[in-house]
C-alpha positions as a Python dict, from the first residue, in 0.01 Angstrom:
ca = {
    (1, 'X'): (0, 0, 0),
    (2, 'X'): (-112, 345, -110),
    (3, 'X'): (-146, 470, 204),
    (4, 'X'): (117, 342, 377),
    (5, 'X'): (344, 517, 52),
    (6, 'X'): (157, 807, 171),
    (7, 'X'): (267, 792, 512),
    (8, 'X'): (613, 764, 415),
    (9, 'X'): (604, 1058, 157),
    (10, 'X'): (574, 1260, 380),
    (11, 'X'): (812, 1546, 406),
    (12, 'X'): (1004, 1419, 108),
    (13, 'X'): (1041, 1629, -223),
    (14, 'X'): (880, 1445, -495),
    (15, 'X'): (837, 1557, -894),
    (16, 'X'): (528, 1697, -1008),
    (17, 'X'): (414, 1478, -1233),
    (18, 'X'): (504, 1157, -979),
    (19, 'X'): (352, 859, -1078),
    (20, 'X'): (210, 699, -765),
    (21, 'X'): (44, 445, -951),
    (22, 'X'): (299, 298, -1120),
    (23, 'X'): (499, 292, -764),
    (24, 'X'): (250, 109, -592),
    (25, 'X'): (228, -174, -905),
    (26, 'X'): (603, -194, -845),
    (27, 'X'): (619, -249, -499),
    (28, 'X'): (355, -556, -513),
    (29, 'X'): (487, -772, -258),
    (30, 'X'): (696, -490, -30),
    (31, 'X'): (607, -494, 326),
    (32, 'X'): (548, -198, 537),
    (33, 'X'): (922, -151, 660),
    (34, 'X'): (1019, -223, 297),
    (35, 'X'): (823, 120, 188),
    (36, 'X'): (960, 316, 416),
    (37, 'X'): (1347, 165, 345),
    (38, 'X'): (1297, 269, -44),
    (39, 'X'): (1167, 611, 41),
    (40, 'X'): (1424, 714, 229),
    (41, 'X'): (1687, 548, 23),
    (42, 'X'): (1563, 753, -220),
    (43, 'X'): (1568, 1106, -65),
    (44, 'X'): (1881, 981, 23),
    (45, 'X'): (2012, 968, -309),
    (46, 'X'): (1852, 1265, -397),
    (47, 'X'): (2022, 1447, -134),
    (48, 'X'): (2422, 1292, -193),
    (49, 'X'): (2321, 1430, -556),
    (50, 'X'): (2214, 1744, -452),
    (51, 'X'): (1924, 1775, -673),
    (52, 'X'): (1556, 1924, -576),
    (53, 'X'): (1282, 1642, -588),
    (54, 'X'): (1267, 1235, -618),
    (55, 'X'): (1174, 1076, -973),
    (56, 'X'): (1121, 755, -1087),
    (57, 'X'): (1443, 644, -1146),
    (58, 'X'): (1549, 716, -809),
    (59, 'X'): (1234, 464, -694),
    (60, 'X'): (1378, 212, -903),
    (61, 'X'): (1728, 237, -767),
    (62, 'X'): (1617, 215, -449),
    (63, 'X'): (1359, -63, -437),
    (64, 'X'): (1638, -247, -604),
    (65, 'X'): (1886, -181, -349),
    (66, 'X'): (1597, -254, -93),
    (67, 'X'): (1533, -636, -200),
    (68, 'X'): (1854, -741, -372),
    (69, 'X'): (2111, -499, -207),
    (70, 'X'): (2346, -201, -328),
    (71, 'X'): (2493, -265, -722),
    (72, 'X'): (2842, -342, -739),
    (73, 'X'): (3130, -323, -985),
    (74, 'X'): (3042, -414, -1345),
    (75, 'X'): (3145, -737, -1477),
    (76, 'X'): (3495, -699, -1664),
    (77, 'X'): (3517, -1082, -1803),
    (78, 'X'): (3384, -1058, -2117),
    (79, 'X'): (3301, -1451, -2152),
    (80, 'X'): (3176, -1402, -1756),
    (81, 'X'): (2939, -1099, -1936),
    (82, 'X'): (2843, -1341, -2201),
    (83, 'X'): (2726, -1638, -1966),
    (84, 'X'): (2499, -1396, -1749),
    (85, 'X'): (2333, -1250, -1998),
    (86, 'X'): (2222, -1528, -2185),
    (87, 'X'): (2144, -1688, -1805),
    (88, 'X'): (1912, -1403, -1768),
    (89, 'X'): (1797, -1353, -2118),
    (90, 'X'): (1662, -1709, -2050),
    (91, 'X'): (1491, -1642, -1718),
    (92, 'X'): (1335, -1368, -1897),
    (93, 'X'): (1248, -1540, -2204),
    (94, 'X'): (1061, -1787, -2047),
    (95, 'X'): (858, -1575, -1814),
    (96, 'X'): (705, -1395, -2146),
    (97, 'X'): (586, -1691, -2320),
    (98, 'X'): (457, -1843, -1997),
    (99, 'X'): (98, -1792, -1976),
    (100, 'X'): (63, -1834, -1612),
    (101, 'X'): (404, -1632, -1501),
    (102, 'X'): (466, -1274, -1426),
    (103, 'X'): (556, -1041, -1644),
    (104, 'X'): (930, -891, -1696),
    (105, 'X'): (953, -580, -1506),
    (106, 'X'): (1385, -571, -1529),
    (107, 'X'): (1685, -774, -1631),
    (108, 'X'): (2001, -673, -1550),
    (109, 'X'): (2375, -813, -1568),
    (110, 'X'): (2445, -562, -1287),
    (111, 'X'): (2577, -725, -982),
    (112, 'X'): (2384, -739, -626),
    (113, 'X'): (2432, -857, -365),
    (114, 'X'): (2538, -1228, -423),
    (115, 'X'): (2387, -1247, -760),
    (116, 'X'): (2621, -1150, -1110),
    (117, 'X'): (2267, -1063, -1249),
    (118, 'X'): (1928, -1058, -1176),
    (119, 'X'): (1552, -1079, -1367),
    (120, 'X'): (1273, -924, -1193),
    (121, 'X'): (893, -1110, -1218),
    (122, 'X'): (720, -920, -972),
    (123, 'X'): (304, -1020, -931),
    (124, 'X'): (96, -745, -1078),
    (125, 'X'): (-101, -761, -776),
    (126, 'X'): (-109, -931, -477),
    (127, 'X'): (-175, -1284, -457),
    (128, 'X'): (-381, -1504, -164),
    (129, 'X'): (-349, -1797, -374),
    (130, 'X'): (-121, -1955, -667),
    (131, 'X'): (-212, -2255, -896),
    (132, 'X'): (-40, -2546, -1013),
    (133, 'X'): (-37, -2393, -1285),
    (134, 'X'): (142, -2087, -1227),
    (135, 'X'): (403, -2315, -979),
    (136, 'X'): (477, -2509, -1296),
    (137, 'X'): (523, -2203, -1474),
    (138, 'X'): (765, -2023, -1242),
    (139, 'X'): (955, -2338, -1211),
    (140, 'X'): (1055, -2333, -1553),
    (141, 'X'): (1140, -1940, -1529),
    (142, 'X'): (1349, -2054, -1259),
    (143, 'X'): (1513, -2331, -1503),
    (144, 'X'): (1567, -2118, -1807),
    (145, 'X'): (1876, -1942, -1701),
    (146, 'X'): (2066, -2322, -1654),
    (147, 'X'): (1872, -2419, -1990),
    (148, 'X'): (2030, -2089, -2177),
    (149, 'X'): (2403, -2169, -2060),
    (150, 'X'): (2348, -2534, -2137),
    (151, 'X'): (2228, -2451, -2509),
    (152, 'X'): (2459, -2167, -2570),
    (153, 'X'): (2740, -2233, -2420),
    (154, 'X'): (2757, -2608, -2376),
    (155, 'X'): (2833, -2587, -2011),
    (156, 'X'): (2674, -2498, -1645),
    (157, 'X'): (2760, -2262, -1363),
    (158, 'X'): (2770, -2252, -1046),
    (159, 'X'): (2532, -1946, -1065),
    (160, 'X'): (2201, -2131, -1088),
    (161, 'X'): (2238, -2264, -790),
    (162, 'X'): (1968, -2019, -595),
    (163, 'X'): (1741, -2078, -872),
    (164, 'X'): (1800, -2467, -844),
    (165, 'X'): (1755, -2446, -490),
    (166, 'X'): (1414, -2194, -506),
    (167, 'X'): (1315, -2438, -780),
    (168, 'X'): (1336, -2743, -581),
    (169, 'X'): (1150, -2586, -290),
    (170, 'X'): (831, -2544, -468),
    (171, 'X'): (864, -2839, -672),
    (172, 'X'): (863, -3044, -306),
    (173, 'X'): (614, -2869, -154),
    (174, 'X'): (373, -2941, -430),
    (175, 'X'): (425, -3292, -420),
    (176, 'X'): (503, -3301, -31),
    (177, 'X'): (209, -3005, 105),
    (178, 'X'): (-27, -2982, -186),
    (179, 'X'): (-96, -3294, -359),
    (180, 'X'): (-16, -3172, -687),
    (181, 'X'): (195, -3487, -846),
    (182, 'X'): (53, -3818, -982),
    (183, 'X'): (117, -3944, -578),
    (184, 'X'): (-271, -3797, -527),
    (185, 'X'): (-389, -3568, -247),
    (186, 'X'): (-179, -3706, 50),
    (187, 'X'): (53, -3487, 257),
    (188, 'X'): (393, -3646, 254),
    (189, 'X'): (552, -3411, 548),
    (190, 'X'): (642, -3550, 897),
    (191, 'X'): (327, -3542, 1088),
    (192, 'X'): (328, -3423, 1480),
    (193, 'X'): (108, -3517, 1723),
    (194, 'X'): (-61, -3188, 1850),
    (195, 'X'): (-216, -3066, 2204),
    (196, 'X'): (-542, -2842, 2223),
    (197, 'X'): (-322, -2531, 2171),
    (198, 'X'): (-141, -2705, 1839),
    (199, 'X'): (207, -2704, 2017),
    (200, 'X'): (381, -3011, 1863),
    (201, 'X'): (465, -3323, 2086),
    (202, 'X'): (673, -3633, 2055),
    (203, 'X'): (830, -3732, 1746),
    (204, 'X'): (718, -3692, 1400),
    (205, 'X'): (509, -3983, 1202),
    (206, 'X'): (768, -4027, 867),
    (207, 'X'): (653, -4178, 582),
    (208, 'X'): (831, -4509, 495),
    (209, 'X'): (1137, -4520, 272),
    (210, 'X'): (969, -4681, -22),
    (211, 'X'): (740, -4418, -41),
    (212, 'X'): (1001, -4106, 7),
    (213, 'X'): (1164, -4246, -287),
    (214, 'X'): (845, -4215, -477),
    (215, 'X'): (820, -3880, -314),
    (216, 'X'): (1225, -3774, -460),
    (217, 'X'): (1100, -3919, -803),
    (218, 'X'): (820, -3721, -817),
    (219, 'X'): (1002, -3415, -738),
    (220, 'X'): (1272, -3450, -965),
    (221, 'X'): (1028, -3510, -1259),
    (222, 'X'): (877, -3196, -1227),
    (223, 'X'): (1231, -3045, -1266),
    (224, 'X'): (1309, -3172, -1492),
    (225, 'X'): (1021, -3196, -1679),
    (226, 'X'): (1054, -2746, -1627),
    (227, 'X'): (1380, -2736, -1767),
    (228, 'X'): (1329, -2951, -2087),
    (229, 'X'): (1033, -2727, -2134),
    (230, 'X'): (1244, -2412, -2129),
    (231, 'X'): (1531, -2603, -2318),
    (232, 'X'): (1242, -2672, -2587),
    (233, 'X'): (1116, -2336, -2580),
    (234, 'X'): (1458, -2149, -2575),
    (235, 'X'): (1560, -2347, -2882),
    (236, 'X'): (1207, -2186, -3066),
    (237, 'X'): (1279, -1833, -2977),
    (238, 'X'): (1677, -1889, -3013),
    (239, 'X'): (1643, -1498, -3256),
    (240, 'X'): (1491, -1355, -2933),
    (241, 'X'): (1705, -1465, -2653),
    (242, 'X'): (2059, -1394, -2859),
    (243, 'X'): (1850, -994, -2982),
    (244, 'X'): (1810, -983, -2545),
    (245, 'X'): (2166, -1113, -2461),
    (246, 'X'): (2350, -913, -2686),
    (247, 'X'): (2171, -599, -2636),
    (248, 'X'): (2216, -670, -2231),
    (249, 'X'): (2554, -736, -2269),
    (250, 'X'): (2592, -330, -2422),
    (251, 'X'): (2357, -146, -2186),
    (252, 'X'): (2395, -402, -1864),
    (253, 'X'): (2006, -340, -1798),
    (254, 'X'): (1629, -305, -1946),
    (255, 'X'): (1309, -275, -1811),
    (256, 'X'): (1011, -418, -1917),
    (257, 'X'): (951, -214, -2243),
    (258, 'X'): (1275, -288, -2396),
    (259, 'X'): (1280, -627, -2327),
    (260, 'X'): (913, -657, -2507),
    (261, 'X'): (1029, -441, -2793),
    (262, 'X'): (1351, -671, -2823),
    (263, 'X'): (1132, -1001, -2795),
    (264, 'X'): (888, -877, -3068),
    (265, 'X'): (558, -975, -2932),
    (266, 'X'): (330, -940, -2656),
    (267, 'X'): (356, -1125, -2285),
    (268, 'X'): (186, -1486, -2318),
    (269, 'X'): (-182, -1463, -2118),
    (270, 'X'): (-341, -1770, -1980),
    (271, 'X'): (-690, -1823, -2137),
}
């Protein structure tokens, strides 16, 4: 990743003291194209601005603008403000006292894209594999935004609906692809018939309907088994997640720092 940040530096004014370290720990997860989109949304900004050289703010900006698209206009709606800051206070929350989840890098209540707010978990480094563990883990991240409007506010939103849909994903494909439910080591997905070259042929083998419906229970207990996890531990750290949501709701965003200092201990590290 460092050298293809290098390739794309080049000809670009950067600050003296630029941290290319700390860039390439950001960008965990950025493909090739994806480096070269930042950096030159960066000079770019640099150059509407008309100032002299690229810092780290500009990096952020960009890589933000990269994967979740351009910011838009700040919520107004105060109760609107309210419910997606506490939604992301709780995504956030929960990824700090998660031993196996990433670590906060930003929340924000800033609008992109098709999201009112967003919490960023990037991997600190790049991953070939992930455990059940850690899928449990990020499964409840994904729940704690619905568990924070449900406990604060007594109501749901339409806005968890990504999450609910990312959460399902992985909670079927570990019970489905990986044999990680109490169904055992079986793969659950329609089988194909395959030639020499593995091109597909005929009709998928399905499994029968008794067993799907063991299959959809499985699922669903894992989901909900998440989300009464982060219900349960939103409800412990209630102090932290209103000191988060309130502060959000005055400054719209914080990195990783603030959001530590607010939550008033150290991330959670598996053992």
């Amino acid at each position: 990743r460092k050298y293809i940040l290098n390739i794309h530096a080049k000809g670009k004014p950067f600050e003296k003291e630029f941290n290319w370290e700390k860039v390439a720990r950001r960008t965990v997860g950025f493909s090739g194209a994806d480096l070269e989109n930042m950096l030159n949304e960066a000079a770019i900004a640099v150059a509407r601005e008309s100032r002299k050289a690229i810092n780290m703010e500009d990096i952020e900006e960009a890589s933000l603008k990269v994967k979740l698209g351009p910011s838009k206009k700040r919520l107004q709606d105060k109760r609107e403000r309210e419910m997606t800051a506490y939604h992301e206070a709780g995504h956030a929350l929960i990824a700090h006292v998660s031993p196996h989840a990433d670590p906060v890098h930003r929340i924000s209540i800033i609008s992109r894209g098709s999201a009112l707010g967003f919490t960023l978990t990037p991997p600190e480094k790049d991953k070939l594999q992930v455990t059940k563990s850690e899928m449990i883990d990020e499964i409840a991240v994904l729940m704690g935004g619905r568990a924070a409007e449900e406990l604060v506010f007594g109501e749901l939103t339409a806005g968890a609906s990504s999450d609910i849909e990312r959460a399902t994903r992985m909670a079927r494909a570990m019970v489905t692809d990986y044999g990680m439910s109490a169904l055992g080591p079986m793969n659950f997905s329609p089988q194909y018939e395959t030639t020499n070259y593995s091109k597909a042929v005929g009709e998928p083998a399905k499994i029968s309907d008794n067993l799907q419906q063991k299959v959809d229970d499985e699922i669903l207990k894992i989901i909900e088994a998440a989300k009464n996890k982060a219900l349960k531990t939103l409800k412990k750290h209630r102090k932290q997640l209103d000191a988060v949501s309130e502060e959000l709701i005055k400054v719209e965003s914080l990195d990783g720092d603030q959001f530590t200092k607010l939550m008033g201990m150290d991330k959670a590290k598996s053992e």
